[in-house]
């Protein structure tokens, strides 16, 4: 069983114990849906990976634990769209946007969702650890005792995926600068901050680049 599959089972256990059994897995294509425009940001030419829907857990479980009643999007903590663990034990927080990267909303959403999602997910993991149901080494390549904050910085990565119709010169400049290991433009300062303060890395792809450079090469085990 892959680390990803074990993590799915762990979160299913948490949801069931909380009294809110839900379906937490969807495909990347499904999770890339832009609700406002009824269009999917991502469609793969290679394979459509199953991943964990962080929105589903936030809205259908976490919010209901704190506020009760039916699922409530208005009081749910912010969350990224998708979560994966690869065969090397790295954790990926993935956000899909059908907007230009220069959009103020894209930048604000990425920062808000990253911080919030890491916080409430690791709060869940802390609870499961206290029940002796979770340890970092069982779900990652980490082999030593480690604090949650250190784990995020060493083993967690953020990925922003921009819809193919929203690719512009700014996105291309950012990608080229990243590839050449040069200082990225000020327009992507939010990614630089996420990489400096929170994650091991913070990258941006167009939907086609994400498919070719990440999805095609991705392995669960």
PDB file of C-alpha atoms in Angstrom:
ATOM      1  CA  UNK A   1       0.000   0.000   0.000  1.00  0.00           C
ATOM      2  CA  UNK A   2       1.386   3.411  -0.967  1.00  0.00           C
ATOM      3  CA  UNK A   3       1.877   6.249   1.509  1.00  0.00           C
ATOM      4  CA  UNK A   4      -0.910   8.108  -0.285  1.00  0.00           C
ATOM      5  CA  UNK A   5      -3.338   5.198   0.114  1.00  0.00           C
ATOM      6  CA  UNK A   6      -2.478   4.906   3.810  1.00  0.00           C
ATOM      7  CA  UNK A   7      -3.082   8.641   4.227  1.00  0.00           C
ATOM      8  CA  UNK A   8      -6.488   8.348   2.546  1.00  0.00           C
ATOM      9  CA  UNK A   9      -7.343   5.568   4.998  1.00  0.00           C
ATOM     10  CA  UNK A  10      -6.148   7.710   7.911  1.00  0.00           C
ATOM     11  CA  UNK A  11      -8.328  10.664   6.924  1.00  0.00           C
ATOM     12  CA  UNK A  12     -11.284   8.360   6.291  1.00  0.00           C
ATOM     13  CA  UNK A  13     -10.813   7.031   9.824  1.00  0.00           C
ATOM     14  CA  UNK A  14     -10.800  10.586  11.161  1.00  0.00           C
ATOM     15  CA  UNK A  15     -13.984  11.497   9.266  1.00  0.00           C
ATOM     16  CA  UNK A  16     -15.736   8.332  10.419  1.00  0.00           C
ATOM     17  CA  UNK A  17     -14.716   8.829  14.048  1.00  0.00           C
ATOM     18  CA  UNK A  18     -15.974  12.416  13.865  1.00  0.00           C
ATOM     19  CA  UNK A  19     -19.341  11.094  12.697  1.00  0.00           C
ATOM     20  CA  UNK A  20     -19.134  12.504   9.175  1.00  0.00           C
ATOM     21  CA  UNK A  21     -18.196   9.722   6.741  1.00  0.00           C
ATOM     22  CA  UNK A  22     -17.678  11.276   3.303  1.00  0.00           C
ATOM     23  CA  UNK A  23     -16.018  10.564  -0.023  1.00  0.00           C
ATOM     24  CA  UNK A  24     -12.706  12.422   0.198  1.00  0.00           C
ATOM     25  CA  UNK A  25     -11.160  11.365  -3.121  1.00  0.00           C
ATOM     26  CA  UNK A  26     -11.753  12.902  -6.534  1.00  0.00           C
ATOM     27  CA  UNK A  27      -9.715  13.114  -9.710  1.00  0.00           C
ATOM     28  CA  UNK A  28      -7.518  16.114 -10.454  1.00  0.00           C
ATOM     29  CA  UNK A  29      -9.843  16.919 -13.348  1.00  0.00           C
ATOM     30  CA  UNK A  30     -12.851  17.035 -11.013  1.00  0.00           C
ATOM     31  CA  UNK A  31     -11.024  19.103  -8.408  1.00  0.00           C
ATOM     32  CA  UNK A  32      -9.922  21.664 -10.998  1.00  0.00           C
ATOM     33  CA  UNK A  33     -13.509  22.805 -11.593  1.00  0.00           C
ATOM     34  CA  UNK A  34     -13.945  26.570 -11.775  1.00  0.00           C
ATOM     35  CA  UNK A  35     -17.428  26.829 -10.255  1.00  0.00           C
ATOM     36  CA  UNK A  36     -18.005  30.398 -11.406  1.00  0.00           C
ATOM     37  CA  UNK A  37     -17.523  29.533 -15.069  1.00  0.00           C
ATOM     38  CA  UNK A  38     -18.414  25.813 -15.021  1.00  0.00           C
ATOM     39  CA  UNK A  39     -15.132  24.848 -16.642  1.00  0.00           C
ATOM     40  CA  UNK A  40     -12.385  22.458 -15.575  1.00  0.00           C
ATOM     41  CA  UNK A  41      -8.948  24.045 -15.462  1.00  0.00           C
ATOM     42  CA  UNK A  42      -7.142  20.733 -15.907  1.00  0.00           C
ATOM     43  CA  UNK A  43      -7.611  17.757 -18.229  1.00  0.00           C
ATOM     44  CA  UNK A  44      -4.804  15.248 -18.628  1.00  0.00           C
ATOM     45  CA  UNK A  45      -3.535  13.746 -21.852  1.00  0.00           C
ATOM     46  CA  UNK A  46      -1.705  11.076 -19.856  1.00  0.00           C
ATOM     47  CA  UNK A  47      -3.603  10.000 -16.738  1.00  0.00           C
ATOM     48  CA  UNK A  48      -6.090  11.504 -14.308  1.00  0.00           C
ATOM     49  CA  UNK A  49      -4.766  11.013 -10.799  1.00  0.00           C
ATOM     50  CA  UNK A  50      -6.989  10.396  -7.813  1.00  0.00           C
ATOM     51  CA  UNK A  51      -6.266  12.902  -5.066  1.00  0.00           C
ATOM     52  CA  UNK A  52      -7.677  14.081  -1.756  1.00  0.00           C
ATOM     53  CA  UNK A  53     -10.250  16.865  -1.882  1.00  0.00           C
ATOM     54  CA  UNK A  54      -9.271  19.266   0.875  1.00  0.00           C
ATOM     55  CA  UNK A  55     -12.416  21.315   0.230  1.00  0.00           C
ATOM     56  CA  UNK A  56     -14.585  18.275   0.987  1.00  0.00           C
ATOM     57  CA  UNK A  57     -12.917  17.670   4.341  1.00  0.00           C
ATOM     58  CA  UNK A  58     -12.951  21.358   5.288  1.00  0.00           C
ATOM     59  CA  UNK A  59     -16.607  21.917   4.418  1.00  0.00           C
ATOM     60  CA  UNK A  60     -18.166  18.553   5.254  1.00  0.00           C
ATOM     61  CA  UNK A  61     -16.177  17.593   8.334  1.00  0.00           C
ATOM     62  CA  UNK A  62     -14.081  20.352   9.932  1.00  0.00           C
ATOM     63  CA  UNK A  63     -16.776  23.036   9.669  1.00  0.00           C
ATOM     64  CA  UNK A  64     -19.456  20.683  11.003  1.00  0.00           C
ATOM     65  CA  UNK A  65     -17.306  19.665  13.981  1.00  0.00           C
ATOM     66  CA  UNK A  66     -17.088  23.318  15.000  1.00  0.00           C
ATOM     67  CA  UNK A  67     -20.518  24.611  13.937  1.00  0.00           C
ATOM     68  CA  UNK A  68     -22.715  21.516  13.634  1.00  0.00           C
ATOM     69  CA  UNK A  69     -25.580  21.172  11.179  1.00  0.00           C
ATOM     70  CA  UNK A  70     -25.241  20.547   7.440  1.00  0.00           C
ATOM     71  CA  UNK A  71     -22.059  21.208   5.421  1.00  0.00           C
ATOM     72  CA  UNK A  72     -21.297  24.928   5.439  1.00  0.00           C
ATOM     73  CA  UNK A  73     -18.931  26.518   2.976  1.00  0.00           C
ATOM     74  CA  UNK A  74     -19.344  29.951   4.560  1.00  0.00           C
ATOM     75  CA  UNK A  75     -17.740  28.914   7.864  1.00  0.00           C
ATOM     76  CA  UNK A  76     -15.336  26.263   6.570  1.00  0.00           C
ATOM     77  CA  UNK A  77     -11.607  26.958   6.912  1.00  0.00           C
ATOM     78  CA  UNK A  78      -9.818  27.888   3.708  1.00  0.00           C
ATOM     79  CA  UNK A  79      -8.354  24.970   1.781  1.00  0.00           C
ATOM     80  CA  UNK A  80      -6.473  24.186  -1.407  1.00  0.00           C
ATOM     81  CA  UNK A  81      -8.126  22.058  -4.071  1.00  0.00           C
ATOM     82  CA  UNK A  82      -6.036  18.907  -4.025  1.00  0.00           C
ATOM     83  CA  UNK A  83      -3.545  16.921  -1.956  1.00  0.00           C
ATOM     84  CA  UNK A  84      -1.149  14.155  -3.031  1.00  0.00           C
ATOM     85  CA  UNK A  85       1.757  12.146  -1.624  1.00  0.00           C
ATOM     86  CA  UNK A  86       4.265  10.746  -4.108  1.00  0.00           C
ATOM     87  CA  UNK A  87       6.490   7.670  -3.990  1.00  0.00           C
ATOM     88  CA  UNK A  88       9.337   9.742  -2.527  1.00  0.00           C
ATOM     89  CA  UNK A  89       7.218  10.775   0.433  1.00  0.00           C
ATOM     90  CA  UNK A  90       6.688  14.410  -0.540  1.00  0.00           C
ATOM     91  CA  UNK A  91       3.330  16.035   0.176  1.00  0.00           C
ATOM     92  CA  UNK A  92       1.748  18.315  -2.435  1.00  0.00           C
ATOM     93  CA  UNK A  93      -0.804  21.056  -1.777  1.00  0.00           C
ATOM     94  CA  UNK A  94      -2.275  21.909  -5.197  1.00  0.00           C
ATOM     95  CA  UNK A  95      -4.429  24.886  -6.164  1.00  0.00           C
ATOM     96  CA  UNK A  96      -6.116  25.367  -9.562  1.00  0.00           C
ATOM     97  CA  UNK A  97      -6.898  28.860 -10.843  1.00  0.00           C
ATOM     98  CA  UNK A  98      -8.702  29.935 -13.996  1.00  0.00           C
ATOM     99  CA  UNK A  99      -7.258  33.441 -13.670  1.00  0.00           C
ATOM    100  CA  UNK A 100      -4.105  35.294 -14.664  1.00  0.00           C
ATOM    101  CA  UNK A 101      -1.247  34.958 -12.212  1.00  0.00           C
ATOM    102  CA  UNK A 102      -1.077  38.750 -11.941  1.00  0.00           C
ATOM    103  CA  UNK A 103      -4.567  38.752 -10.399  1.00  0.00           C
ATOM    104  CA  UNK A 104      -4.613  40.049  -6.836  1.00  0.00           C
ATOM    105  CA  UNK A 105      -7.194  37.403  -5.924  1.00  0.00           C
ATOM    106  CA  UNK A 106      -4.906  34.577  -7.074  1.00  0.00           C
ATOM    107  CA  UNK A 107      -2.109  35.808  -4.843  1.00  0.00           C
ATOM    108  CA  UNK A 108      -4.338  36.386  -1.820  1.00  0.00           C
ATOM    109  CA  UNK A 109      -6.108  33.036  -2.206  1.00  0.00           C
ATOM    110  CA  UNK A 110      -2.877  31.061  -2.484  1.00  0.00           C
ATOM    111  CA  UNK A 111      -1.442  32.569   0.687  1.00  0.00           C
ATOM    112  CA  UNK A 112      -4.691  32.336   2.672  1.00  0.00           C
ATOM    113  CA  UNK A 113      -5.455  28.778   1.604  1.00  0.00           C
ATOM    114  CA  UNK A 114      -1.904  27.540   2.163  1.00  0.00           C
ATOM    115  CA  UNK A 115      -1.620  28.798   5.726  1.00  0.00           C
ATOM    116  CA  UNK A 116      -5.139  27.728   6.697  1.00  0.00           C
ATOM    117  CA  UNK A 117      -4.939  24.279   5.108  1.00  0.00           C
ATOM    118  CA  UNK A 118      -1.606  23.454   6.705  1.00  0.00           C
ATOM    119  CA  UNK A 119      -2.936  24.552  10.097  1.00  0.00           C
ATOM    120  CA  UNK A 120      -6.183  22.579  10.163  1.00  0.00           C
ATOM    121  CA  UNK A 121      -4.713  19.487   8.493  1.00  0.00           C
ATOM    122  CA  UNK A 122      -1.869  19.317  10.997  1.00  0.00           C
ATOM    123  CA  UNK A 123      -4.351  19.871  13.806  1.00  0.00           C
ATOM    124  CA  UNK A 124      -6.120  16.719  12.587  1.00  0.00           C
ATOM    125  CA  UNK A 125      -2.808  14.870  12.406  1.00  0.00           C
ATOM    126  CA  UNK A 126      -1.924  15.966  15.930  1.00  0.00           C
ATOM    127  CA  UNK A 127      -5.211  14.518  17.152  1.00  0.00           C
ATOM    128  CA  UNK A 128      -4.558  11.241  15.321  1.00  0.00           C
ATOM    129  CA  UNK A 129      -1.009  11.147  16.668  1.00  0.00           C
ATOM    130  CA  UNK A 130      -2.321  11.467  20.219  1.00  0.00           C
ATOM    131  CA  UNK A 131      -4.441   8.385  19.500  1.00  0.00           C
ATOM    132  CA  UNK A 132      -1.276   6.648  18.240  1.00  0.00           C
ATOM    133  CA  UNK A 133      -2.748   6.393  14.737  1.00  0.00           C
ATOM    134  CA  UNK A 134      -0.285   8.709  12.987  1.00  0.00           C
ATOM    135  CA  UNK A 135       3.454   9.300  12.736  1.00  0.00           C
ATOM    136  CA  UNK A 136       5.289  11.303  10.079  1.00  0.00           C
ATOM    137  CA  UNK A 137       7.652   8.471   9.166  1.00  0.00           C
ATOM    138  CA  UNK A 138       4.749   6.215   8.122  1.00  0.00           C
ATOM    139  CA  UNK A 139       3.452   8.704   5.548  1.00  0.00           C
ATOM    140  CA  UNK A 140       6.633  10.292   4.208  1.00  0.00           C
ATOM    141  CA  UNK A 141      10.344   9.732   3.677  1.00  0.00           C
ATOM    142  CA  UNK A 142      11.083  11.314   7.061  1.00  0.00           C
ATOM    143  CA  UNK A 143      13.055   8.883   9.218  1.00  0.00           C
ATOM    144  CA  UNK A 144      13.658  10.905  12.374  1.00  0.00           C
ATOM    145  CA  UNK A 145      11.666  12.695  15.052  1.00  0.00           C
ATOM    146  CA  UNK A 146      10.534  16.011  13.632  1.00  0.00           C
ATOM    147  CA  UNK A 147       8.306  18.927  14.586  1.00  0.00           C
ATOM    148  CA  UNK A 148       5.247  19.662  12.417  1.00  0.00           C
ATOM    149  CA  UNK A 149       6.712  23.018  11.350  1.00  0.00           C
ATOM    150  CA  UNK A 150       9.999  21.449  10.334  1.00  0.00           C
ATOM    151  CA  UNK A 151       8.151  18.696   8.484  1.00  0.00           C
ATOM    152  CA  UNK A 152       6.213  21.193   6.367  1.00  0.00           C
ATOM    153  CA  UNK A 153       9.411  23.032   5.445  1.00  0.00           C
ATOM    154  CA  UNK A 154      11.269  19.855   4.491  1.00  0.00           C
ATOM    155  CA  UNK A 155       8.605  17.632   2.947  1.00  0.00           C
ATOM    156  CA  UNK A 156       5.639  19.739   1.788  1.00  0.00           C
ATOM    157  CA  UNK A 157       5.384  21.477  -1.579  1.00  0.00           C
ATOM    158  CA  UNK A 158       2.889  23.956  -3.010  1.00  0.00           C
ATOM    159  CA  UNK A 159       1.801  23.936  -6.660  1.00  0.00           C
ATOM    160  CA  UNK A 160      -0.330  26.553  -8.412  1.00  0.00           C
ATOM    161  CA  UNK A 161      -1.861  25.488 -11.737  1.00  0.00           C
ATOM    162  CA  UNK A 162      -3.078  28.194 -14.122  1.00  0.00           C
ATOM    163  CA  UNK A 163      -5.696  27.409 -16.770  1.00  0.00           C
ATOM    164  CA  UNK A 164      -4.366  27.272 -20.327  1.00  0.00           C
ATOM    165  CA  UNK A 165      -6.538  30.206 -21.409  1.00  0.00           C
ATOM    166  CA  UNK A 166      -4.952  32.385 -18.719  1.00  0.00           C
ATOM    167  CA  UNK A 167      -1.302  31.845 -19.616  1.00  0.00           C
ATOM    168  CA  UNK A 168       0.487  35.147 -20.226  1.00  0.00           C
ATOM    169  CA  UNK A 169       4.022  36.493 -20.559  1.00  0.00           C
ATOM    170  CA  UNK A 170       4.249  37.005 -16.809  1.00  0.00           C
ATOM    171  CA  UNK A 171       3.727  33.307 -16.152  1.00  0.00           C
ATOM    172  CA  UNK A 172       6.335  32.438 -18.770  1.00  0.00           C
ATOM    173  CA  UNK A 173       8.845  34.855 -17.202  1.00  0.00           C
ATOM    174  CA  UNK A 174       8.301  33.305 -13.791  1.00  0.00           C
ATOM    175  CA  UNK A 175       8.779  29.803 -15.147  1.00  0.00           C
ATOM    176  CA  UNK A 176      11.963  30.765 -16.985  1.00  0.00           C
ATOM    177  CA  UNK A 177      13.410  32.518 -13.938  1.00  0.00           C
ATOM    178  CA  UNK A 178      12.653  29.508 -11.755  1.00  0.00           C
ATOM    179  CA  UNK A 179      14.203  27.144 -14.274  1.00  0.00           C
ATOM    180  CA  UNK A 180      17.368  29.246 -14.513  1.00  0.00           C
ATOM    181  CA  UNK A 181      17.489  29.604 -10.706  1.00  0.00           C
ATOM    182  CA  UNK A 182      17.276  33.372 -11.055  1.00  0.00           C
ATOM    183  CA  UNK A 183      15.388  35.809  -8.845  1.00  0.00           C
ATOM    184  CA  UNK A 184      11.726  35.608  -9.755  1.00  0.00           C
ATOM    185  CA  UNK A 185       9.775  38.742 -10.766  1.00  0.00           C
ATOM    186  CA  UNK A 186       8.082  40.818  -8.078  1.00  0.00           C
ATOM    187  CA  UNK A 187       4.720  39.668  -9.425  1.00  0.00           C
ATOM    188  CA  UNK A 188       5.334  36.236  -7.905  1.00  0.00           C
ATOM    189  CA  UNK A 189       6.593  37.499  -4.570  1.00  0.00           C
ATOM    190  CA  UNK A 190       3.758  35.543  -2.941  1.00  0.00           C
ATOM    191  CA  UNK A 191       5.320  32.293  -4.202  1.00  0.00           C
ATOM    192  CA  UNK A 192       8.724  33.361  -2.945  1.00  0.00           C
ATOM    193  CA  UNK A 193       7.204  34.036   0.466  1.00  0.00           C
ATOM    194  CA  UNK A 194       5.434  30.679   0.571  1.00  0.00           C
ATOM    195  CA  UNK A 195       8.700  28.953  -0.308  1.00  0.00           C
ATOM    196  CA  UNK A 196      10.696  30.973   2.203  1.00  0.00           C
ATOM    197  CA  UNK A 197       8.327  30.799   5.160  1.00  0.00           C
ATOM    198  CA  UNK A 198       6.197  27.680   4.742  1.00  0.00           C
ATOM    199  CA  UNK A 199       6.971  25.050   2.116  1.00  0.00           C
ATOM    200  CA  UNK A 200       9.994  23.245   0.745  1.00  0.00           C
ATOM    201  CA  UNK A 201       9.060  24.708  -2.642  1.00  0.00           C
ATOM    202  CA  UNK A 202       6.308  26.752  -4.285  1.00  0.00           C
ATOM    203  CA  UNK A 203       5.893  26.394  -8.041  1.00  0.00           C
ATOM    204  CA  UNK A 204       3.507  27.527 -10.744  1.00  0.00           C
ATOM    205  CA  UNK A 205       2.582  25.669 -13.933  1.00  0.00           C
ATOM    206  CA  UNK A 206       0.222  26.186 -16.806  1.00  0.00           C
ATOM    207  CA  UNK A 207      -2.265  23.305 -17.024  1.00  0.00           C
ATOM    208  CA  UNK A 208      -0.324  21.797 -19.941  1.00  0.00           C
ATOM    209  CA  UNK A 209       3.011  22.101 -18.132  1.00  0.00           C
ATOM    210  CA  UNK A 210       1.518  20.550 -15.004  1.00  0.00           C
ATOM    211  CA  UNK A 211       0.275  17.608 -17.048  1.00  0.00           C
ATOM    212  CA  UNK A 212       3.572  17.097 -18.848  1.00  0.00           C
ATOM    213  CA  UNK A 213       6.045  17.833 -16.053  1.00  0.00           C
ATOM    214  CA  UNK A 214       4.195  16.644 -12.947  1.00  0.00           C
ATOM    215  CA  UNK A 215       1.250  14.354 -13.665  1.00  0.00           C
ATOM    216  CA  UNK A 216       2.959  12.291 -16.363  1.00  0.00           C
ATOM    217  CA  UNK A 217       5.919  11.604 -14.053  1.00  0.00           C
ATOM    218  CA  UNK A 218       3.945  11.177 -10.834  1.00  0.00           C
ATOM    219  CA  UNK A 219       4.094   7.831  -9.028  1.00  0.00           C
ATOM    220  CA  UNK A 220       2.181   6.783  -5.929  1.00  0.00           C
ATOM    221  CA  UNK A 221       4.657   3.997  -5.218  1.00  0.00           C
TER     222      UNK A 221
END
